[in-house]
């Protein structure tokens, strides 16, 4: 394999992390005609991908050695750090000019530190967290928020296009993670806003469904009011997007606020409310279940 | 004038409160062909309406005596209480079965108390606060959220249709004001959510305009992210909707939360941030100027 291949017909893609998101994303890369090399700690998703035509290796370092471009989709910052820098980590197998795309949602501070570490070895690390959930992962309709070298993004764009319909370059290294943190912050605070309004309506003796319908027609309209508000009313707390991941992503947003000197008062409040959700043992409910915490505080369900 | 007129061709409408909202609303009632009787403390808007074909009287009581249906559009709860129950107030001039429609944004607690007081005199009070701002008032495209007797709403619907394109019946007396309070609560908290995200982006060295654009494509999307987020970037804090009114409406929402036993933690936080805006002397800026408070806390402007 050559040191560097500029825009070959189909590059060999490495994929590390075949979880709820990574597995369907990897399948879409394979379905788009790329050769695929996979690695995961769990045998079951590896077998599934191998049966679908991928080859499997036994360490991140081997993925780097076998693939032109490597994608990562892991739960949190420490997982990505281990996959990058551990003894059999990616950076033990990468070569000059190789591109690694981290599609996990992790701390922008970590993303920037790892990018510098990779650059010291001549490796280009892009941060490329996604939004759109399991449905978007399965359908290849994710939004991908990319930070890092623009030319490197152009090289891997055909691979990302197998997984997402919107690929946005937000800026330098870490910018994708910053945008993702902002996204998760806005969603969480908006869920709380809608939950408070609907609980207020219920306690004041007004049908929350009617209030939601009225608010959808004006400046209070949001995708959260629409989608999550409907979940509140239908008591549909099957994820969707799990409370434990929303909490994890708020940890990231608050850490970023602290690192970069941005006070986030509403974010901090809602972070603590999600901490209460975790303490209640509700981590596996959809993040819209935040309304049940408010209902408990108010002593009344809205539906 | 008869005790009661069922669905006459064009009723005589009384209008009390010709302010920023009331004046264009009254003009639209006149333009729709209703006879109009107006009252306001300020001579200038009264003269304008009289020149357009309305007649003027010198007290709310006279409005009630001269009109079939009376509309109110006043700044706050005490103004409506005075116009209803003062010595020359509406209830000194109303008759059995007359309908009064309060289009002000006031406390639902006050609305319900006034409705009971009116009912004791055989008068039907509907609460019908609006959203859509000055533009909606001028164009007759307001959303009108109505609480109170459904049959009375049906009687006055042709009048309301001169001012609004959406007329929703939310429930019994006070339900319109509850819905409006919920609306204002959601908008304020969402403004804060978007402001925090965009300030975080700026402090983390990422272009807030790009972050806003990315977030518009996903679940963080809202009319606030779109419209108010654009105002943040363009530094356009010309109202629009004034901070002092947003603050007043949060006072109402928090009072309602207290009265009905609904804890509103994020609402309370944002209420205090708007209190800081008022303390800074920024009451006459658009409510999107809340972002400038966060910028001050963070020591950096986003644009």
XYZ file of C-alpha atoms in Angstrom:
606
model
C 0.000 0.000 0.000
C 1.406 3.371 -0.968
C 2.201 6.102 1.553
C -0.559 8.204 0.126
C -3.280 7.753 -2.472
C -4.972 10.840 -3.832
C -8.654 10.266 -4.536
C -8.521 6.608 -5.602
C -11.740 5.161 -7.000
C -12.704 3.516 -3.733
C -10.458 3.761 -0.711
C -10.280 1.126 1.976
C -12.073 2.442 5.042
C -11.347 1.375 8.604
C -14.143 1.574 11.168
C -13.626 1.434 14.917
C -16.678 1.301 17.159
C -19.686 -0.693 15.921
C -22.238 0.411 18.492
C -25.805 1.670 18.101
C -24.608 4.415 15.777
C -21.400 2.934 14.385
C -22.877 -0.325 13.194
C -25.436 1.129 10.743
C -22.918 3.809 9.695
C -20.344 1.128 8.857
C -22.972 -0.833 6.920
C -23.694 2.252 4.831
C -19.990 2.712 4.059
C -19.857 -0.901 2.914
C -23.048 -0.525 0.899
C -21.514 2.472 -0.880
C -18.842 0.137 -2.297
C -15.867 0.891 -0.065
C -13.675 -1.936 1.168
C -14.164 -2.011 4.938
C -11.936 -3.123 7.811
C -13.624 -3.171 11.207
C -12.696 -3.374 14.857
C -14.835 -3.567 17.974
C -14.473 -5.094 21.434
C -17.778 -6.952 20.952
C -17.731 -9.948 18.579
C -21.389 -9.772 17.511
C -21.366 -6.540 15.478
C -17.973 -7.493 14.026
C -19.425 -10.798 12.796
C -22.398 -8.993 11.309
C -20.164 -6.667 9.314
C -17.854 -9.511 8.248
C -20.866 -11.473 6.999
C -21.815 -8.370 5.039
C -18.385 -8.278 3.366
C -16.033 -6.436 5.742
C -12.783 -7.839 7.067
C -11.949 -7.795 10.771
C -8.717 -7.059 12.608
C -7.866 -7.260 16.297
C -6.611 -3.790 17.220
C -6.964 -0.133 16.244
C -3.298 -0.197 15.146
C -4.134 -2.948 12.633
C -7.093 -0.942 11.351
C -4.743 1.967 10.682
C -2.277 -0.310 8.932
C -4.976 -1.931 6.754
C -7.033 1.100 5.766
C -6.550 4.327 3.833
C -8.948 6.342 5.968
C -10.025 5.432 9.491
C -13.366 6.325 11.062
C -14.067 6.229 14.775
C -17.475 6.123 16.449
C -17.032 5.605 20.193
C -19.017 6.503 23.314
C -16.932 9.218 24.993
C -13.620 11.085 25.204
C -11.664 8.414 27.146
C -12.663 5.750 24.605
C -11.350 7.859 21.750
C -8.163 8.670 23.652
C -7.572 4.945 24.248
C -8.314 4.017 20.628
C -5.937 6.710 19.403
C -3.074 6.573 21.874
C -3.243 3.193 23.627
C -0.433 0.604 23.143
C -2.262 -0.956 20.170
C -3.919 2.341 19.341
C -4.385 3.928 15.952
C -1.293 6.089 16.209
C 0.788 2.889 16.554
C -0.296 1.931 13.029
C -0.875 5.146 11.110
C 1.386 6.548 8.404
C 2.284 10.064 7.194
C -0.648 11.879 5.629
C -3.265 9.377 6.756
C -6.648 10.793 7.679
C -8.563 9.750 10.782
C -12.145 10.927 11.194
C -13.555 10.847 14.707
C -17.336 10.714 14.443
C -17.831 10.248 18.193
C -19.304 13.055 20.290
C -16.488 14.004 22.638
C -15.030 17.034 24.365
C -13.711 19.666 21.937
C -10.787 20.115 24.313
C -9.896 16.420 23.920
C -10.508 16.593 20.163
C -8.043 19.460 19.824
C -5.421 17.761 22.002
C -5.709 14.515 20.009
C -5.516 16.441 16.747
C -2.216 17.994 17.843
C -0.893 14.619 18.946
C -1.856 13.099 15.579
C -0.342 16.028 13.672
C 2.972 15.454 15.475
C 3.004 12.061 13.686
C 1.892 13.564 10.351
C -1.645 12.216 10.780
C -4.656 14.422 10.083
C -7.449 14.038 12.640
C -10.837 15.454 11.757
C -13.583 15.751 14.346
C -16.920 14.905 12.731
C -19.685 14.283 15.259
C -23.111 13.547 13.874
C -26.703 14.372 14.635
C -29.801 12.582 13.449
C -29.808 9.584 15.780
C -30.233 5.899 15.023
C -32.761 6.619 12.303
C -30.365 8.965 10.533
C -27.534 6.453 10.960
C -29.622 3.655 9.461
C -30.887 5.762 6.564
C -27.600 7.490 5.801
C -29.189 10.860 6.462
C -27.036 12.085 9.351
C -25.843 15.662 9.680
C -22.066 15.627 10.039
C -20.345 18.611 11.692
C -16.699 18.662 10.745
C -13.744 20.453 12.287
C -10.192 20.359 10.948
C -8.293 20.599 7.668
C -10.609 21.507 4.771
C -8.563 19.677 2.134
C -8.628 16.515 4.217
C -12.394 16.861 4.522
C -12.650 17.100 0.737
C -10.676 13.853 0.408
C -12.973 11.936 2.761
C -16.209 13.594 1.695
C -17.244 10.669 -0.555
C -16.954 8.356 2.457
C -18.912 10.684 4.743
C -21.547 11.049 2.027
C -22.314 7.342 2.472
C -23.478 8.133 6.026
C -24.844 11.651 5.962
C -26.833 13.923 3.749
C -25.465 17.152 5.239
C -21.719 17.579 5.674
C -20.746 20.953 7.118
C -17.248 22.284 7.677
C -17.432 24.341 10.873
C -13.803 25.435 11.096
C -10.489 24.244 12.466
C -9.917 21.229 14.667
C -12.524 20.911 17.411
C -15.078 23.081 15.639
C -17.284 20.090 14.843
C -17.332 19.077 18.506
C -18.062 22.656 19.570
C -21.040 22.781 17.204
C -22.273 19.426 18.467
C -21.980 20.611 22.082
C -23.964 23.735 21.157
C -26.575 21.555 19.470
C -27.011 19.332 22.518
C -27.115 22.350 24.833
C -29.872 24.026 22.835
C -31.911 20.834 22.591
C -31.696 20.097 26.333
C -32.634 23.628 27.405
C -35.475 23.721 24.891
C -36.821 20.407 26.216
C -36.853 21.952 29.687
C -38.559 25.114 28.386
C -41.333 23.125 26.718
C -41.683 20.825 29.732
C -42.085 23.801 32.087
C -44.698 25.382 29.836
C -46.729 22.210 29.509
C -46.583 21.460 33.243
C -47.611 25.066 33.981
C -50.568 24.657 31.633
C -51.637 21.416 33.301
C -51.353 22.861 36.798
C -53.360 25.899 35.693
C -56.110 23.608 34.450
C -55.509 24.064 30.743
C -55.064 21.174 28.299
C -51.309 20.972 27.518
C -52.105 19.491 24.092
C -54.055 22.622 23.196
C -51.299 24.852 24.508
C -48.710 22.948 22.472
C -50.887 23.293 19.361
C -51.273 27.040 19.950
C -47.542 27.532 20.504
C -46.626 25.623 17.340
C -48.178 28.486 15.371
C -45.856 31.212 16.652
C -42.358 32.178 17.772
C -42.325 29.442 20.417
C -42.281 26.870 17.600
C -39.378 24.440 17.596
C -38.672 20.884 16.568
C -38.539 20.103 20.295
C -42.024 21.562 20.897
C -43.246 19.499 17.974
C -41.481 16.154 18.438
C -40.614 16.066 22.130
C -43.826 17.844 23.094
C -45.751 15.099 21.333
C -43.738 12.481 23.245
C -44.673 14.219 26.529
C -48.357 13.883 25.673
C -48.122 10.323 24.372
C -45.906 9.254 27.319
C -43.543 7.804 24.732
C -40.177 7.675 26.470
C -38.721 4.816 24.419
C -35.438 6.128 22.966
C -34.869 7.847 20.589
C -31.982 9.540 22.288
C -31.159 8.236 25.714
C -31.102 10.438 28.810
C -27.623 9.074 29.679
C -26.284 10.336 26.346
C -27.991 13.700 26.756
C -26.382 13.913 30.193
C -23.006 12.907 28.784
C -23.316 15.555 26.077
C -24.226 18.198 28.662
C -21.126 17.162 30.609
C -19.190 17.929 27.430
C -20.920 21.280 26.904
C -20.325 22.341 30.507
C -16.677 21.214 30.348
C -16.292 23.236 27.146
C -17.868 26.255 28.819
C -15.405 25.953 31.671
C -12.418 25.400 29.371
C -13.227 28.306 27.068
C -14.650 30.716 29.634
C -18.292 30.760 28.591
C -20.786 30.968 31.479
C -23.806 28.782 30.650
C -26.362 29.432 33.393
C -29.375 27.740 31.782
C -27.197 24.911 30.516
C -25.898 24.388 34.052
C -29.401 24.253 35.476
C -30.622 21.733 32.918
C -27.399 19.740 33.353
C -28.309 19.337 37.017
C -31.862 18.313 36.145
C -30.465 15.590 33.886
C -28.159 14.624 36.770
C -31.345 14.120 38.787
C -32.737 11.961 35.975
C -29.607 9.808 36.161
C -29.883 9.618 39.960
C -33.482 8.397 39.540
C -32.201 5.585 37.340
C -33.856 6.981 34.213
C -30.746 7.002 32.016
C -32.238 4.610 29.493
C -35.395 6.598 28.886
C -35.584 9.022 25.971
C -34.270 12.471 26.916
C -37.819 13.839 26.594
C -38.546 12.013 29.881
C -37.126 15.123 31.561
C -40.767 16.223 31.701
C -41.447 13.470 34.260
C -38.969 15.066 36.663
C -40.820 18.349 36.438
C -44.128 16.549 36.833
C -42.783 14.958 40.004
C -41.719 18.379 41.307
C -45.149 19.760 40.444
C -47.051 16.749 41.767
C -49.067 16.345 38.590
C -48.709 14.586 35.266
C -49.601 16.506 32.135
C -51.359 13.546 30.535
C -80.323 49.091 21.900
C -81.762 45.682 22.737
C -80.633 43.618 25.695
C -79.093 41.106 23.342
C -78.517 40.814 19.625
C -77.739 37.430 18.155
C -75.291 37.621 15.263
C -76.338 40.978 13.800
C -74.853 41.898 10.426
C -72.271 44.253 11.927
C -72.141 44.897 15.623
C -70.842 48.091 17.167
C -67.466 47.383 18.660
C -65.940 49.281 21.562
C -62.155 49.466 21.822
C -60.250 50.493 24.951
C -56.483 50.900 24.714
C -55.046 52.307 21.500
C -51.367 51.624 22.101
C -48.723 50.045 19.893
C -50.865 46.944 19.477
C -54.355 48.315 20.087
C -54.203 51.103 17.538
C -53.591 48.921 14.447
C -55.980 46.280 15.800
C -58.735 48.900 16.155
C -58.033 50.151 12.641
C -58.511 46.619 11.311
C -61.844 46.292 13.113
C -62.946 49.553 11.519
C -61.648 48.462 8.112
C -63.703 45.264 8.396
C -66.845 47.411 8.452
C -67.747 47.429 12.130
C -68.942 50.629 13.771
C -66.246 51.528 16.298
C -66.323 53.433 19.596
C -62.906 54.118 21.085
C -61.410 55.212 24.386
C -57.829 55.941 25.366
C -56.103 58.239 27.842
C -53.955 59.691 25.037
C -55.691 62.076 22.604
C -53.476 61.361 19.593
C -54.477 57.758 18.772
C -58.110 58.614 19.575
C -57.981 61.440 17.024
C -56.435 59.128 14.476
C -59.221 56.588 14.860
C -61.921 59.275 14.840
C -60.479 60.658 11.605
C -60.706 57.115 10.220
C -64.409 56.929 11.101
C -64.633 55.863 14.750
C -66.476 57.783 17.437
C -64.836 58.630 20.760
C -66.172 58.575 24.302
C -64.597 59.679 27.560
C -64.735 56.622 29.810
C -64.777 52.824 29.683
C -68.299 52.924 31.101
C -69.429 54.958 28.081
C -67.749 52.490 25.749
C -69.747 49.701 27.339
C -72.956 51.692 27.027
C -72.308 52.568 23.357
C -71.089 49.230 22.011
C -72.384 45.695 21.593
C -69.034 44.050 22.173
C -66.089 45.667 23.963
C -62.444 44.889 23.286
C -59.608 45.792 25.652
C -55.930 46.005 24.780
C -53.993 47.383 27.761
C -50.446 47.043 29.106
C -50.834 44.959 32.259
C -53.140 43.448 34.870
C -53.696 46.635 36.950
C -54.682 48.569 33.808
C -57.296 45.967 32.932
C -58.565 45.858 36.515
C -58.954 49.665 36.490
C -60.673 49.701 33.103
C -63.085 46.987 34.245
C -63.816 47.912 37.838
C -62.867 51.562 38.303
C -65.540 54.204 39.066
C -66.079 54.908 35.362
C -65.030 51.381 34.443
C -66.642 49.045 31.962
C -68.738 47.240 34.562
C -70.398 50.568 35.385
C -71.776 50.598 31.821
C -72.266 46.999 30.749
C -75.581 45.197 30.451
C -76.745 41.598 30.874
C -75.280 39.247 28.285
C -72.752 41.743 26.965
C -69.413 40.304 25.883
C -66.089 41.887 26.821
C -62.933 40.545 25.173
C -59.662 41.321 26.953
C -56.881 41.097 24.393
C -54.230 42.355 26.821
C -51.557 39.990 28.120
C -52.248 39.818 31.839
C -52.079 37.374 34.731
C -54.386 34.373 34.287
C -55.188 34.718 37.994
C -56.421 38.276 37.400
C -58.240 37.206 34.242
C -60.133 34.533 36.142
C -61.000 36.886 39.015
C -62.258 39.554 36.616
C -64.261 36.981 34.712
C -66.049 35.965 37.924
C -66.679 39.596 38.799
C -68.103 40.231 35.327
C -70.225 37.070 35.485
C -71.758 38.315 38.751
C -73.152 41.199 36.656
C -74.222 38.907 33.822
C -71.318 40.028 31.638
C -69.203 37.483 29.750
C -65.475 38.222 29.864
C -63.247 36.374 27.425
C -59.472 36.473 27.742
C -57.922 36.659 24.294
C -54.245 37.630 24.351
C -52.479 37.749 21.050
C -49.126 36.874 19.586
C -47.558 38.079 16.376
C -46.364 41.518 17.472
C -46.798 44.890 15.802
C -46.428 43.391 12.352
C -49.197 40.888 13.017
C -51.368 43.639 14.514
C -50.878 45.856 11.460
C -51.509 43.060 8.958
C -54.406 41.466 10.818
C -52.467 38.217 11.100
C -52.289 37.841 14.877
C -52.730 34.538 16.662
C -55.462 34.947 19.254
C -55.571 32.556 22.230
C -58.997 32.585 23.780
C -60.219 31.425 27.170
C -63.843 31.496 28.316
C -67.325 30.673 27.082
C -67.206 28.935 23.681
C -70.599 30.258 22.535
C -69.516 33.819 23.347
C -66.343 33.256 21.328
C -68.451 32.126 18.378
C -70.470 35.348 18.626
C -67.380 37.585 18.550
C -65.357 35.464 16.124
C -66.176 37.714 13.121
C -64.734 40.668 15.045
C -61.605 38.789 16.091
C -61.174 37.596 12.500
C -60.606 41.241 11.523
C -57.437 41.201 13.670
C -56.118 37.667 13.576
C -55.737 34.804 11.188
C -55.651 32.109 13.884
C -58.270 32.084 16.623
C -57.886 29.212 19.063
C -60.175 28.322 21.945
C -57.894 27.048 24.714
C -60.491 26.314 27.371
C -62.366 28.025 30.180
C -61.723 31.499 31.507
C -58.006 32.246 31.892
C -56.909 29.525 29.465
C -55.920 32.078 26.844
C -53.712 33.892 29.344
C -52.202 30.607 30.510
C -51.318 29.708 26.922
C -49.825 33.160 26.347
C -47.747 32.867 29.530
C -46.511 29.461 28.329
C -45.676 30.985 24.953
C -43.639 33.796 26.486
C -41.903 31.398 28.856
C -40.831 29.091 26.028
C -39.626 31.976 23.866
C -37.556 33.552 26.648
C -35.888 30.302 27.692
C -35.194 29.414 24.065
C -33.586 32.818 23.483
C -31.297 32.110 26.440
C -30.514 28.602 25.122
C -29.518 29.937 21.713
C -27.557 32.823 23.245
C -25.573 30.435 25.453
C -24.777 28.186 22.508
C -23.632 31.027 20.290
C -21.508 32.611 23.026
C -19.963 29.202 23.761
C -19.124 28.819 20.081
C -17.502 32.257 19.948
C -15.450 31.676 23.093
C -14.321 28.304 21.712
C -13.120 30.040 18.562
C -15.847 28.800 16.226
C -17.925 31.087 14.003
C -21.360 31.406 15.676
C -22.958 31.999 12.270
C -21.731 28.606 11.084
C -22.914 26.959 14.292
C -26.351 28.550 13.909
C -26.523 27.340 10.305
C -25.563 23.804 11.362
C -28.116 23.757 14.183
C -30.921 24.964 11.922
C -30.704 21.604 10.139
C -31.502 19.441 13.153
C -33.497 19.046 16.354
C -32.125 22.301 17.760
C -34.081 24.148 15.087
C -36.562 26.742 16.319
C -38.020 30.022 15.173
C -35.893 31.631 17.892
C -32.682 30.082 16.526
C -33.667 31.323 13.098
C -35.032 34.813 13.780
C -33.459 35.814 17.074
C -30.206 34.050 16.239
C -29.997 36.161 13.100
C -30.593 39.289 15.202
C -27.704 38.279 17.487
C -25.370 38.107 14.495
C -26.641 41.294 12.851
C -26.641 43.177 16.185
C -30.220 44.177 15.374
C -31.801 44.983 18.721
C -34.426 47.399 17.437
C -37.791 46.056 18.616
C -39.580 43.878 17.576
C -40.661 42.866 21.020
C -39.292 44.972 23.826
C -37.266 43.536 26.701
C -39.560 45.342 29.183
C -42.566 43.464 27.781
C -40.715 40.157 27.795
C -39.836 40.859 31.426
C -43.436 41.780 32.226
C -44.642 38.584 30.586
C -42.141 36.513 32.574
C -43.459 38.210 35.717
C -46.862 36.895 34.680
C -45.561 33.390 33.971
C -43.726 33.217 37.310
C -46.779 34.554 39.170
C -48.880 31.910 37.451
C -46.362 29.227 38.426
C -46.585 30.365 42.030
C -50.382 30.608 42.003
C -50.936 27.203 40.423
C -48.046 25.337 42.038
C -45.825 24.767 39.013
C -42.075 25.012 39.688
C -40.394 26.723 36.724
C -36.653 26.521 37.367
C -35.416 27.552 33.919
C -38.135 30.181 33.666
C -37.012 31.599 37.021
C -33.404 31.785 35.897
C -34.221 33.549 32.651
C -36.642 35.829 34.511
C -33.706 36.985 36.623
C -31.528 37.506 33.552
C -34.235 39.742 32.088
C -34.347 41.517 35.465
C -30.639 42.209 34.911
C -31.446 43.543 31.451
C -33.956 45.937 33.031
C -31.419 46.959 35.687
C -28.950 47.758 32.887
C -31.532 50.089 31.361
C -32.061 47.888 28.291
C -35.836 47.635 28.556
C -36.420 49.267 25.204
C -34.161 46.936 23.237
C -35.605 43.922 21.475
C -35.779 40.885 23.782
C -33.091 39.221 21.658
C -30.630 41.678 23.278
C -30.475 39.148 26.129
C -27.444 37.822 24.255
C -25.554 41.021 25.148
C -25.891 40.212 28.843
C -24.324 36.810 28.281
C -21.624 38.401 26.137
C -20.845 40.749 29.007
C -20.613 37.823 31.411
C -18.342 35.996 28.961
C -16.279 39.084 28.115
C -16.689 38.580 24.374
C -19.157 39.568 21.692
C -20.223 36.924 19.200
C -20.054 39.284 16.242
